[in-house]
Coordinates of N, CA, C and O in Angstrom, one line a residue:
X1 N 234.1 220.9 77.1 CA 234.0 221.2 78.5 C 235.3 221.4 79.5 O 234.8 222.0 79.8
X2 N 236.2 221.0 79.0 CA 237.7 220.9 80.0 C 238.5 222.1 79.0 O 239.5 222.3 79.7
X3 N 238.5 222.7 78.0 CA 239.0 223.3 77.2 C 240.3 223.0 76.8 O 241.3 223.5 76.7
X4 N 239.9 221.5 76.3 CA 241.6 221.1 75.8 C 240.8 220.5 74.4 O 239.9 220.5 74.0
X5 N 241.9 220.2 73.5 CA 241.8 219.6 72.4 C 241.8 218.2 72.4 O 242.8 217.3 73.3
X6 N 240.9 217.2 71.5 CA 240.9 215.6 72.1 C 241.3 215.1 70.7 O 241.2 215.5 69.5
X7 N 241.7 213.8 70.8 CA 242.2 213.1 69.5 C 240.5 212.8 68.8 O 240.0 212.9 68.1
X8 N 239.7 212.3 69.7 CA 238.3 211.8 69.5 C 237.4 212.3 70.5 O 237.8 211.9 71.9
X9 N 236.5 213.3 70.1 CA 235.7 213.7 71.0 C 234.2 213.2 70.7 O 233.7 213.9 69.5
X10 N 233.4 212.5 71.3 CA 232.0 212.2 71.1 C 231.3 212.1 72.0 O 231.2 211.8 73.6
X11 N 230.0 213.1 72.2 CA 228.8 212.9 72.9 C 227.9 212.9 72.3 O 227.1 213.4 71.6
X12 N 226.8 211.6 72.8 CA 225.4 211.2 72.2 C 225.7 211.5 70.8 O 224.6 211.8 70.2
X13 N 226.8 210.4 70.3 CA 226.7 210.0 68.9 C 227.6 208.8 68.9 O 228.2 208.3 69.7
X14 N 227.4 208.5 67.6 CA 228.1 207.1 67.3 C 229.1 207.5 65.9 O 229.1 208.1 65.2
X15 N 230.7 207.0 66.4 CA 231.5 207.0 65.4 C 232.1 205.5 65.2 O 232.7 204.7 66.3
X16 N 232.4 205.1 64.0 CA 232.9 204.2 63.4 C 234.1 204.7 62.7 O 234.0 204.9 61.9
X17 N 235.0 203.8 62.9 CA 236.6 204.2 62.4 C 237.1 202.6 62.0 O 237.2 201.8 62.5
X18 N 238.0 203.0 60.9 CA 238.3 201.9 60.2 C 237.7 200.7 59.7 O 236.8 200.6 59.7
X19 N 238.5 200.0 58.9 CA 238.0 198.8 58.2 C 239.1 197.9 58.4 O 240.1 197.8 58.6
X20 N 238.7 196.7 57.7 CA 239.6 195.5 57.8 C 241.3 196.0 57.6 O 241.5 196.6 56.6
X21 N 242.3 195.5 58.2 CA 243.5 196.0 58.1 C 243.7 197.5 58.1 O 245.2 197.3 58.0
X22 N 243.1 198.0 58.6 CA 243.6 199.6 58.7 C 244.6 199.6 59.8 O 244.2 199.0 61.0
X23 N 245.2 200.8 59.9 CA 246.2 201.2 60.9 C 245.6 202.6 61.4 O 245.8 203.4 60.5
X24 N 245.2 202.4 62.5 CA 244.4 203.6 63.5 C 245.5 204.1 64.4 O 245.6 203.8 65.6
X25 N 246.2 205.5 64.4 CA 246.9 206.0 65.3 C 246.2 207.3 65.7 O 246.2 208.2 64.6
X26 N 245.8 207.8 67.1 CA 245.7 208.7 67.5 C 246.6 209.6 68.5 O 246.6 208.8 69.2
X27 N 246.5 210.9 68.4 CA 248.2 211.3 69.0 C 247.5 212.7 69.8 O 247.1 213.5 69.0
X28 N 247.3 212.5 70.6 CA 246.7 214.0 71.5 C 247.7 214.3 71.9 O 248.7 214.2 73.1
X29 N 248.2 215.4 71.3 CA 249.3 216.1 71.5 C 249.2 217.2 72.9 O 250.4 217.5 73.7
X30 N 248.1 218.0 72.9 CA 247.9 218.9 73.7 C 247.9 218.2 75.0 O 247.8 217.1 75.2
X31 N 248.5 218.8 76.3 CA 249.0 218.8 77.8 C 247.2 218.3 78.2 O 246.5 219.0 77.7
X32 N 247.4 217.4 78.9 CA 246.2 216.6 79.4 C 245.1 216.5 78.5 O 243.6 216.7 79.1
X33 N 245.6 216.3 77.0 CA 244.2 215.9 76.2 C 244.4 214.5 76.3 O 245.4 213.8 76.1
X34 N 242.9 213.5 76.5 CA 242.8 212.3 76.3 C 242.5 212.1 74.6 O 242.4 213.0 73.8
X35 N 243.3 211.0 74.0 CA 243.1 210.4 73.0 C 241.9 210.4 72.2 O 241.2 210.7 71.5
X36 N 240.9 210.1 73.3 CA 239.7 209.2 73.5 C 238.7 210.1 74.3 O 239.0 209.5 75.7
X37 N 237.6 210.8 74.4 CA 236.8 211.0 75.1 C 235.3 211.0 74.7 O 235.0 211.5 73.4
X38 N 234.8 209.9 75.4 CA 233.3 209.6 75.2 C 232.2 209.7 76.0 O 232.5 209.6 77.2
X39 N 231.5 210.8 76.3 CA 230.6 210.8 76.7 C 228.9 211.0 76.7 O 228.7 211.1 75.6
X40 N 227.9 210.7 77.8 CA 226.7 211.0 77.5 C 226.1 210.1 76.4 O 225.5 210.5 75.6
X41 N 226.4 208.6 76.2 CA 225.6 208.0 75.5 C 226.5 207.8 74.2 O 225.9 207.2 73.2
X42 N 227.7 208.3 73.9 CA 228.4 208.2 72.5 C 228.8 206.6 72.6 O 229.1 206.4 73.6
X43 N 229.3 206.5 71.4 CA 229.7 204.9 71.1 C 230.9 205.3 70.2 O 230.2 205.7 69.1
X44 N 232.0 204.9 70.4 CA 232.9 204.8 69.6 C 233.5 203.5 69.2 O 233.7 202.4 70.4
X45 N 233.7 202.9 67.9 CA 234.0 201.8 67.4 C 235.4 201.2 66.8 O 235.1 202.2 65.5
X46 N 236.1 200.6 66.8 CA 237.3 200.4 65.9 C 236.9 199.3 65.8 O 237.9 198.3 66.0
X47 N 236.9 199.0 64.4 CA 236.7 198.1 63.7 C 235.1 197.2 64.4 O 234.5 198.0 65.0
X48 N 234.9 195.5 63.7 CA 234.0 195.0 64.5 C 234.4 193.5 64.7 O 235.6 193.6 63.8
X49 N 234.0 192.8 65.0 CA 234.4 191.3 65.5 C 234.6 190.7 63.6 O 235.7 189.9 63.7
X50 N 234.0 190.8 62.6 CA 234.5 190.2 61.6 C 235.4 191.1 60.6 O 235.8 190.6 59.7
X51 N 235.7 192.3 61.0 CA 236.5 193.3 60.1 C 237.3 194.2 61.4 O 237.4 195.3 61.5
X52 N 238.5 193.1 62.1 CA 239.4 193.6 62.9 C 240.5 194.6 61.9 O 241.0 194.6 60.7
X53 N 241.0 195.6 63.1 CA 242.2 196.6 62.3 C 243.0 195.8 62.6 O 243.3 194.8 63.5
X54 N 244.5 196.5 61.7 CA 245.6 196.2 62.0 C 245.8 196.3 63.2 O 246.8 195.6 64.1
X55 N 246.0 197.6 63.6 CA 246.7 198.4 64.8 C 246.1 199.5 65.0 O 245.4 200.5 64.2
X56 N 245.9 199.4 66.5 CA 245.5 200.7 67.0 C 246.3 201.4 68.1 O 246.6 200.0 69.0
X57 N 246.4 202.2 68.0 CA 247.7 203.2 68.7 C 247.0 204.7 69.3 O 246.9 205.3 68.6
X58 N 246.9 204.2 70.7 CA 246.4 205.7 71.5 C 247.3 206.6 72.2 O 248.2 205.7 73.2
X59 N 247.9 207.5 72.1 CA 249.0 207.9 72.6 C 248.6 209.5 73.3 O 248.0 210.2 72.5
X60 N 248.9 209.7 74.4 CA 248.7 211.2 74.7 C 250.0 211.9 75.3 O 251.4 211.4 75.2
X61 N 249.9 213.0 75.8 CA 251.5 214.0 76.4 C 251.3 214.0 77.5 O 250.8 215.0 78.2
X62 N 251.1 213.0 78.3 CA 250.9 213.2 79.6 C 249.8 213.5 80.3 O 249.3 214.0 81.5
X63 N 248.7 212.9 79.7 CA 247.2 213.3 80.1 C 246.9 212.6 81.0 O 247.6 211.7 81.7
X64 N 245.9 213.0 82.1 CA 245.2 211.9 83.2 C 245.0 210.6 82.6 O 245.2 209.6 83.1
X65 N 244.1 210.6 81.5 CA 243.7 209.2 81.1 C 243.9 209.1 79.4 O 244.0 210.3 78.7
X66 N 244.1 208.2 78.9 CA 244.4 207.7 77.4 C 243.0 207.7 76.8 O 242.8 208.6 76.2
X67 N 241.8 207.2 77.1 CA 240.6 207.2 77.0 C 239.8 207.3 78.2 O 239.7 206.9 79.1
X68 N 238.9 208.6 78.2 CA 237.5 208.9 79.3 C 236.3 208.2 78.8 O 235.6 209.1 77.8
X69 N 235.7 207.5 79.6 CA 234.4 207.1 79.0 C 233.4 207.1 80.1 O 233.8 207.1 81.0
X70 N 232.3 208.2 79.9 CA 231.5 208.5 80.9 C 230.2 208.0 80.4 O 229.8 209.1 79.6
X71 N 229.2 207.3 80.9 CA 228.0 207.1 80.2 C 228.2 206.7 78.8 O 227.3 207.1 77.8
X72 N 229.0 205.7 78.4 CA 229.3 205.6 76.7 C 229.6 204.4 76.3 O 229.8 203.2 77.6
X73 N 230.3 204.1 75.4 CA 230.7 202.7 74.7 C 232.0 203.0 74.2 O 231.9 203.4 73.1
X74 N 232.9 202.1 74.3 CA 234.2 201.8 73.4 C 234.4 200.3 73.1 O 234.4 199.4 74.1
X75 N 234.3 200.2 71.8 CA 234.5 199.0 71.1 C 236.0 199.0 70.5 O 236.0 199.6 69.5
X76 N 236.9 197.8 70.4 CA 238.2 197.8 70.1 C 238.6 196.5 69.7 O 238.6 195.3 70.2
X77 N 238.4 196.4 68.0 CA 238.7 195.1 67.7 C 239.8 195.1 66.6 O 239.8 195.8 65.8
X78 N 240.8 194.7 66.9 CA 242.2 194.6 66.5 C 243.2 193.9 66.7 O 243.3 193.5 67.7
X79 N 244.0 193.8 65.6 CA 245.2 192.6 65.8 C 246.0 193.1 67.0 O 246.8 192.3 67.8
X80 N 246.4 194.2 66.9 CA 247.3 195.1 67.8 C 246.8 196.0 68.6 O 246.6 197.0 67.8
X81 N 246.7 196.4 70.0 CA 246.0 197.6 70.3 C 247.6 198.3 71.3 O 248.3 197.2 72.1
X82 N 247.8 199.2 71.2 CA 249.0 199.8 72.1 C 248.1 201.2 72.8 O 247.7 202.0 71.9
X83 N 248.6 201.6 74.1 CA 248.8 203.3 74.9 C 249.9 203.5 75.6 O 250.4 202.6 75.9
X84 N 250.2 204.9 74.9 CA 251.1 205.3 76.0 C 251.1 206.8 76.4 O 249.9 207.5 76.0
X85 N 251.5 207.1 77.6 CA 251.7 208.6 78.1 C 250.8 209.3 78.6 O 250.9 210.3 79.3
X86 N 249.7 208.3 79.5 CA 248.7 209.1 80.2 C 249.1 208.5 81.6 O 250.0 207.7 82.0
X87 N 248.6 209.0 82.6 CA 248.8 208.4 83.8 C 247.7 207.1 84.3 O 248.2 206.0 84.8
X88 N 246.6 207.2 83.7 CA 245.6 206.1 83.7 C 245.0 205.5 82.7 O 243.7 204.9 83.0
X89 N 245.4 205.1 81.8 CA 245.3 204.6 80.5 C 243.6 204.5 80.4 O 243.1 205.7 80.1
X90 N 242.7 203.4 80.3 CA 241.6 203.7 79.9 C 240.5 203.8 80.9 O 240.9 202.8 82.1
X91 N 239.9 204.9 81.2 CA 239.0 205.2 82.3 C 237.6 204.7 81.8 O 237.1 205.2 81.1
X92 N 236.9 203.8 82.7 CA 235.5 203.4 82.3 C 234.8 203.5 83.5 O 234.9 202.8 84.6
X93 N 233.8 204.8 83.3 CA 233.2 205.2 84.9 C 231.4 205.5 84.0 O 231.4 205.2 83.0
X94 N 230.9 205.5 85.3 CA 229.5 206.2 84.9 C 228.5 205.2 84.5 O 227.7 205.8 83.4
X95 N 228.8 203.9 84.4 CA 228.0 203.2 83.9 C 228.9 202.4 82.3 O 227.7 202.2 81.2
X96 N 229.7 203.0 82.0 CA 230.5 202.6 80.6 C 230.5 201.6 80.4 O 230.9 200.7 81.4
X97 N 230.7 201.0 79.0 CA 231.4 199.9 78.5 C 232.5 199.7 77.9 O 232.6 200.7 76.9
X98 N 233.9 199.0 78.1 CA 234.8 198.7 77.1 C 234.9 197.4 76.5 O 234.7 196.5 77.7
X99 N 234.8 197.4 75.3 CA 235.0 195.9 74.9 C 236.2 195.4 74.0 O 236.0 196.4 73.3
X100 N 237.4 194.9 74.5 CA 238.3 194.9 73.3 C 238.2 193.6 73.2 O 238.4 192.5 74.0
X101 N 238.7 193.1 71.5 CA 239.0 191.8 71.2 C 240.1 191.8 70.2 O 240.0 192.5 69.5
X102 N 241.7 191.8 70.9 CA 242.6 192.2 70.3 C 243.4 191.1 70.6 O 243.4 189.9 71.0
X103 N 244.3 190.7 70.0 CA 245.8 189.6 69.7 C 246.6 190.0 71.0 O 246.9 189.2 71.4
X104 N 247.3 191.4 70.5 CA 248.1 191.9 71.7 C 247.6 193.3 72.4 O 247.5 194.0 71.3
X105 N 247.7 193.2 73.3 CA 247.7 194.4 74.4 C 248.9 194.8 74.9 O 249.2 194.1 75.4
X106 N 249.2 196.2 74.6 CA 250.3 196.6 75.1 C 250.3 198.0 75.9 O 249.8 198.9 74.8
X107 N 250.2 198.3 76.9 CA 250.3 199.5 77.8 C 251.0 199.7 78.8 O 252.0 198.8 79.5
X108 N 252.1 201.0 78.3 CA 252.8 201.8 79.0 C 252.3 203.1 79.6 O 252.0 204.4 79.0
X109 N 251.8 203.1 80.9 CA 251.3 204.2 81.6 C 251.8 204.5 82.9 O 252.6 203.7 83.4
X110 N 251.5 205.8 83.3 CA 252.3 206.0 84.9 C 251.8 205.0 86.0 O 252.4 204.5 86.6
X111 N 250.4 204.8 86.2 CA 249.6 204.0 86.9 C 248.8 203.0 86.6 O 249.0 201.5 87.1
X112 N 247.9 203.3 85.9 CA 246.9 202.3 85.6 C 246.5 201.8 84.3 O 246.7 203.0 83.3
X113 N 246.5 200.8 83.6 CA 246.1 200.5 82.6 C 244.4 200.6 82.1 O 244.5 201.0 81.1
X114 N 243.9 199.8 83.0 CA 242.3 199.9 82.8 C 241.8 200.0 84.4 O 242.1 199.6 85.2
X115 N 240.9 201.1 84.3 CA 240.1 201.5 85.9 C 238.7 201.3 85.5 O 238.4 202.5 84.6
X116 N 238.2 200.7 86.2 CA 236.6 200.7 86.0 C 236.0 201.1 87.4 O 236.7 200.8 88.4
X117 N 234.9 201.9 87.3 CA 234.6 202.4 89.0 C 233.1 203.5 88.6 O 232.7 203.7 87.7
X118 N 232.9 203.8 89.7 CA 231.5 204.5 90.0 C 230.3 203.7 90.0 O 229.2 204.4 90.2
X119 N 230.0 202.5 89.3 CA 228.8 201.7 89.1 C 228.9 200.4 88.9 O 229.9 200.1 88.1
X120 N 228.3 199.6 89.4 CA 228.0 198.4 88.9 C 227.8 197.9 87.5 O 228.1 197.1 86.8
X121 N 227.3 199.2 86.7 CA 227.2 198.8 85.4 C 228.6 199.6 84.3 O 228.7 199.2 83.4
X122 N 229.2 200.0 85.3 CA 230.5 200.3 84.4 C 231.5 198.7 84.1 O 231.8 198.2 85.1
X123 N 231.7 198.6 82.8 CA 232.2 197.0 82.8 C 233.2 197.0 81.7 O 232.9 197.7 80.7
X124 N 234.4 196.3 82.0 CA 235.3 196.2 81.3 C 235.6 194.8 80.7 O 235.7 194.0 81.8
X125 N 235.7 194.4 79.2 CA 235.8 193.1 79.3 C 236.8 193.2 77.5 O 236.7 193.8 76.7
X126 N 238.2 192.8 78.3 CA 239.6 192.7 77.3 C 239.5 191.1 77.0 O 239.8 190.2 77.8
X127 N 239.8 190.5 75.8 CA 240.4 189.4 75.5 C 241.6 189.7 74.6 O 241.3 190.7 73.8
X128 N 242.5 189.0 74.9 CA 244.0 189.3 74.3 C 244.5 187.9 74.2 O 244.6 187.4 75.0
X129 N 245.5 187.4 73.3 CA 246.3 186.4 73.3 C 247.4 186.8 73.9 O 247.8 186.0 74.9
X130 N 247.9 188.2 74.2 CA 249.3 188.5 74.6 C 248.5 189.8 75.4 O 248.4 190.8 74.6
X131 N 248.5 190.0 76.9 CA 248.2 191.0 77.6 C 249.5 191.3 78.4 O 250.0 190.8 79.0
X132 N 249.9 192.8 78.0 CA 251.1 193.3 78.4 C 250.7 194.9 79.3 O 250.5 195.8 77.9
X133 N 251.1 195.0 80.4 CA 250.8 196.2 81.1 C 251.8 196.7 81.9 O 252.5 195.6 82.5
X134 N 252.9 197.9 81.8 CA 253.5 198.1 82.7 C 253.2 199.7 83.1 O 252.8 200.7 82.3
X135 N 253.4 199.7 84.4 CA 253.2 201.1 84.8 C 254.7 201.4 85.4 O 255.6 201.1 86.0
X136 N 254.7 202.9 85.0 CA 256.2 203.4 84.9 C 256.5 204.3 86.2 O 257.7 204.9 87.1
X137 N 255.1 204.8 86.8 CA 255.3 205.8 88.2 C 255.4 205.4 89.5 O 255.1 203.7 89.2
X138 N 255.5 205.6 90.1 CA 255.1 205.1 91.8 C 254.3 206.1 92.5 O 254.4 207.4 92.7
X139 N 253.2 205.3 92.7 CA 251.9 206.0 93.3 C 251.4 205.1 94.7 O 251.3 203.8 94.3
X140 N 250.8 205.5 95.7 CA 250.0 204.7 96.7 C 249.0 204.5 96.3 O 248.0 205.8 95.8
X141 N 247.9 203.4 96.4 CA 246.4 203.2 96.2 C 245.8 203.1 94.7 O 244.8 203.4 94.4
X142 N 246.8 202.9 93.8 CA 246.7 202.7 92.5 C 247.2 201.4 92.3 O 248.0 200.9 92.2
X143 N 246.3 200.9 91.2 CA 246.7 199.3 90.6 C 246.7 199.2 88.8 O 246.0 200.3 88.6
X144 N 247.4 198.5 88.5 CA 247.8 198.4 87.2 C 246.2 198.0 86.4 O 246.0 198.8 85.9
X145 N 245.4 197.3 87.0 CA 244.3 196.8 86.6 C 243.3 197.0 88.2 O 243.6 196.5 89.1
X146 N 242.3 197.9 88.0 CA 241.7 198.7 89.2 C 240.2 198.6 88.8 O 239.7 199.5 87.7
X147 N 239.2 197.6 89.8 CA 237.9 198.3 89.8 C 237.5 198.7 90.8 O 237.9 198.1 91.9
X148 N 236.5 199.5 91.2 CA 235.9 200.6 92.4 C 234.7 200.0 92.2 O 233.7 200.2 91.2
X149 N 234.0 200.3 93.4 CA 232.7 200.3 93.6 C 231.6 199.5 92.9 O 230.8 200.2 92.3
X150 N 232.0 198.4 93.1 CA 231.1 197.4 92.2 C 231.4 197.1 90.6 O 230.9 196.6 90.0
X151 N 232.3 198.2 90.5 CA 232.4 197.6 88.9 C 233.2 196.5 88.7 O 233.8 196.0 89.3
X152 N 233.1 196.4 87.2 CA 233.8 194.8 86.5 C 234.7 195.1 85.9 O 234.7 195.8 84.8
X153 N 235.8 194.5 85.9 CA 236.9 194.3 85.0 C 237.1 193.0 84.7 O 237.8 192.1 85.4
X154 N 237.4 192.4 83.5 CA 237.4 190.9 83.3 C 238.8 191.4 82.1 O 238.6 191.9 81.1
X155 N 239.8 190.7 82.0 CA 240.9 190.7 81.0 C 241.1 188.8 81.1 O 241.4 188.2 81.9
X156 N 240.9 188.2 79.5 CA 241.4 187.0 79.1 C 242.4 187.1 78.5 O 242.1 187.4 77.4
X157 N 243.4 186.3 79.0 CA 244.5 186.4 78.0 C 245.4 185.0 77.9 O 245.4 184.5 79.2
X158 N 245.7 184.5 77.1 CA 246.5 183.6 77.0 C 247.8 183.5 77.7 O 248.4 182.7 78.3
X159 N 248.6 184.8 77.4 CA 249.8 185.3 78.2 C 249.4 186.5 78.8 O 249.2 187.5 78.0
X160 N 250.0 186.7 79.7 CA 250.0 188.0 80.8 C 251.4 188.3 81.2 O 252.0 187.9 81.9
X161 N 251.4 189.8 81.1 CA 252.8 190.4 81.9 C 252.3 191.4 82.4 O 252.2 192.6 81.9
X162 N 252.2 191.4 83.7 CA 251.9 192.6 84.3 C 253.1 193.5 85.4 O 253.5 192.7 86.2
X163 N 253.4 194.5 85.0 CA 254.3 195.0 86.1 C 253.6 196.4 86.5 O 253.4 197.8 86.3
X164 N 253.5 196.3 88.0 CA 252.8 197.5 88.8 C 253.5 198.8 89.1 O 254.9 198.5 88.9
X165 N 253.2 199.6 89.9 CA 253.9 200.8 90.7 C 255.0 200.0 91.6 O 254.5 198.5 92.1
X166 N 255.5 200.7 92.0 CA 256.7 200.0 93.3 C 256.6 200.5 94.9 O 256.9 200.1 95.3
X167 N 255.3 201.5 94.8 CA 255.0 201.9 96.1 C 254.2 200.9 96.7 O 253.5 200.3 96.4
X168 N 254.3 200.8 98.3 CA 253.5 200.1 98.7 C 252.2 200.4 99.0 O 251.8 202.0 98.8
X169 N 251.1 199.8 98.9 CA 249.7 200.4 98.6 C 249.4 200.6 97.0 O 248.2 200.9 96.8
X170 N 250.3 200.2 96.4 CA 250.0 200.2 94.7 C 250.2 198.9 94.1 O 250.2 198.0 95.0
X171 N 250.1 198.7 92.9 CA 250.8 197.4 92.3 C 249.8 196.8 91.3 O 249.6 197.7 90.6
X172 N 249.4 195.5 91.3 CA 249.2 195.2 90.0 C 247.5 195.1 89.8 O 247.1 195.7 89.1
X173 N 247.0 194.8 90.9 CA 245.2 194.4 90.9 C 245.0 195.1 92.4 O 245.9 194.9 93.4

């Protein structure tokens, strides 16, 4: 639809990747290409509750989002999760659902690690022993963890380290 290549692109389908102990790296090298693009009822699962992957790493080359979810579902069950290279990390919109159960969450993006919006049905639930998110850019009106239009963003962690943008009007939450 956007004329670019994605790491994983799913529309109206289901994709299950990895098994116990697998290391999964998705590198979207094309400019402005998401590592994951899931739309129109698509579901992508990395591992499951009883078969956690070892590592899930999503990397982009300056794209707007690491993962774009619209009317879709992303499930991540892994010991370690990392995302780098995008402006806005995990973007959960139009009634989408993100479920993550990880030991370590590590995000380095320009502005947001996780952003839910456009619907009360847009929900992100992240459970991590260690949750670390860092914004490297300076922008106003964006937060490292951001929920808009009645959407829900839950992060449960034993330890959290959050570093937001440095501009007035930006920040952590």
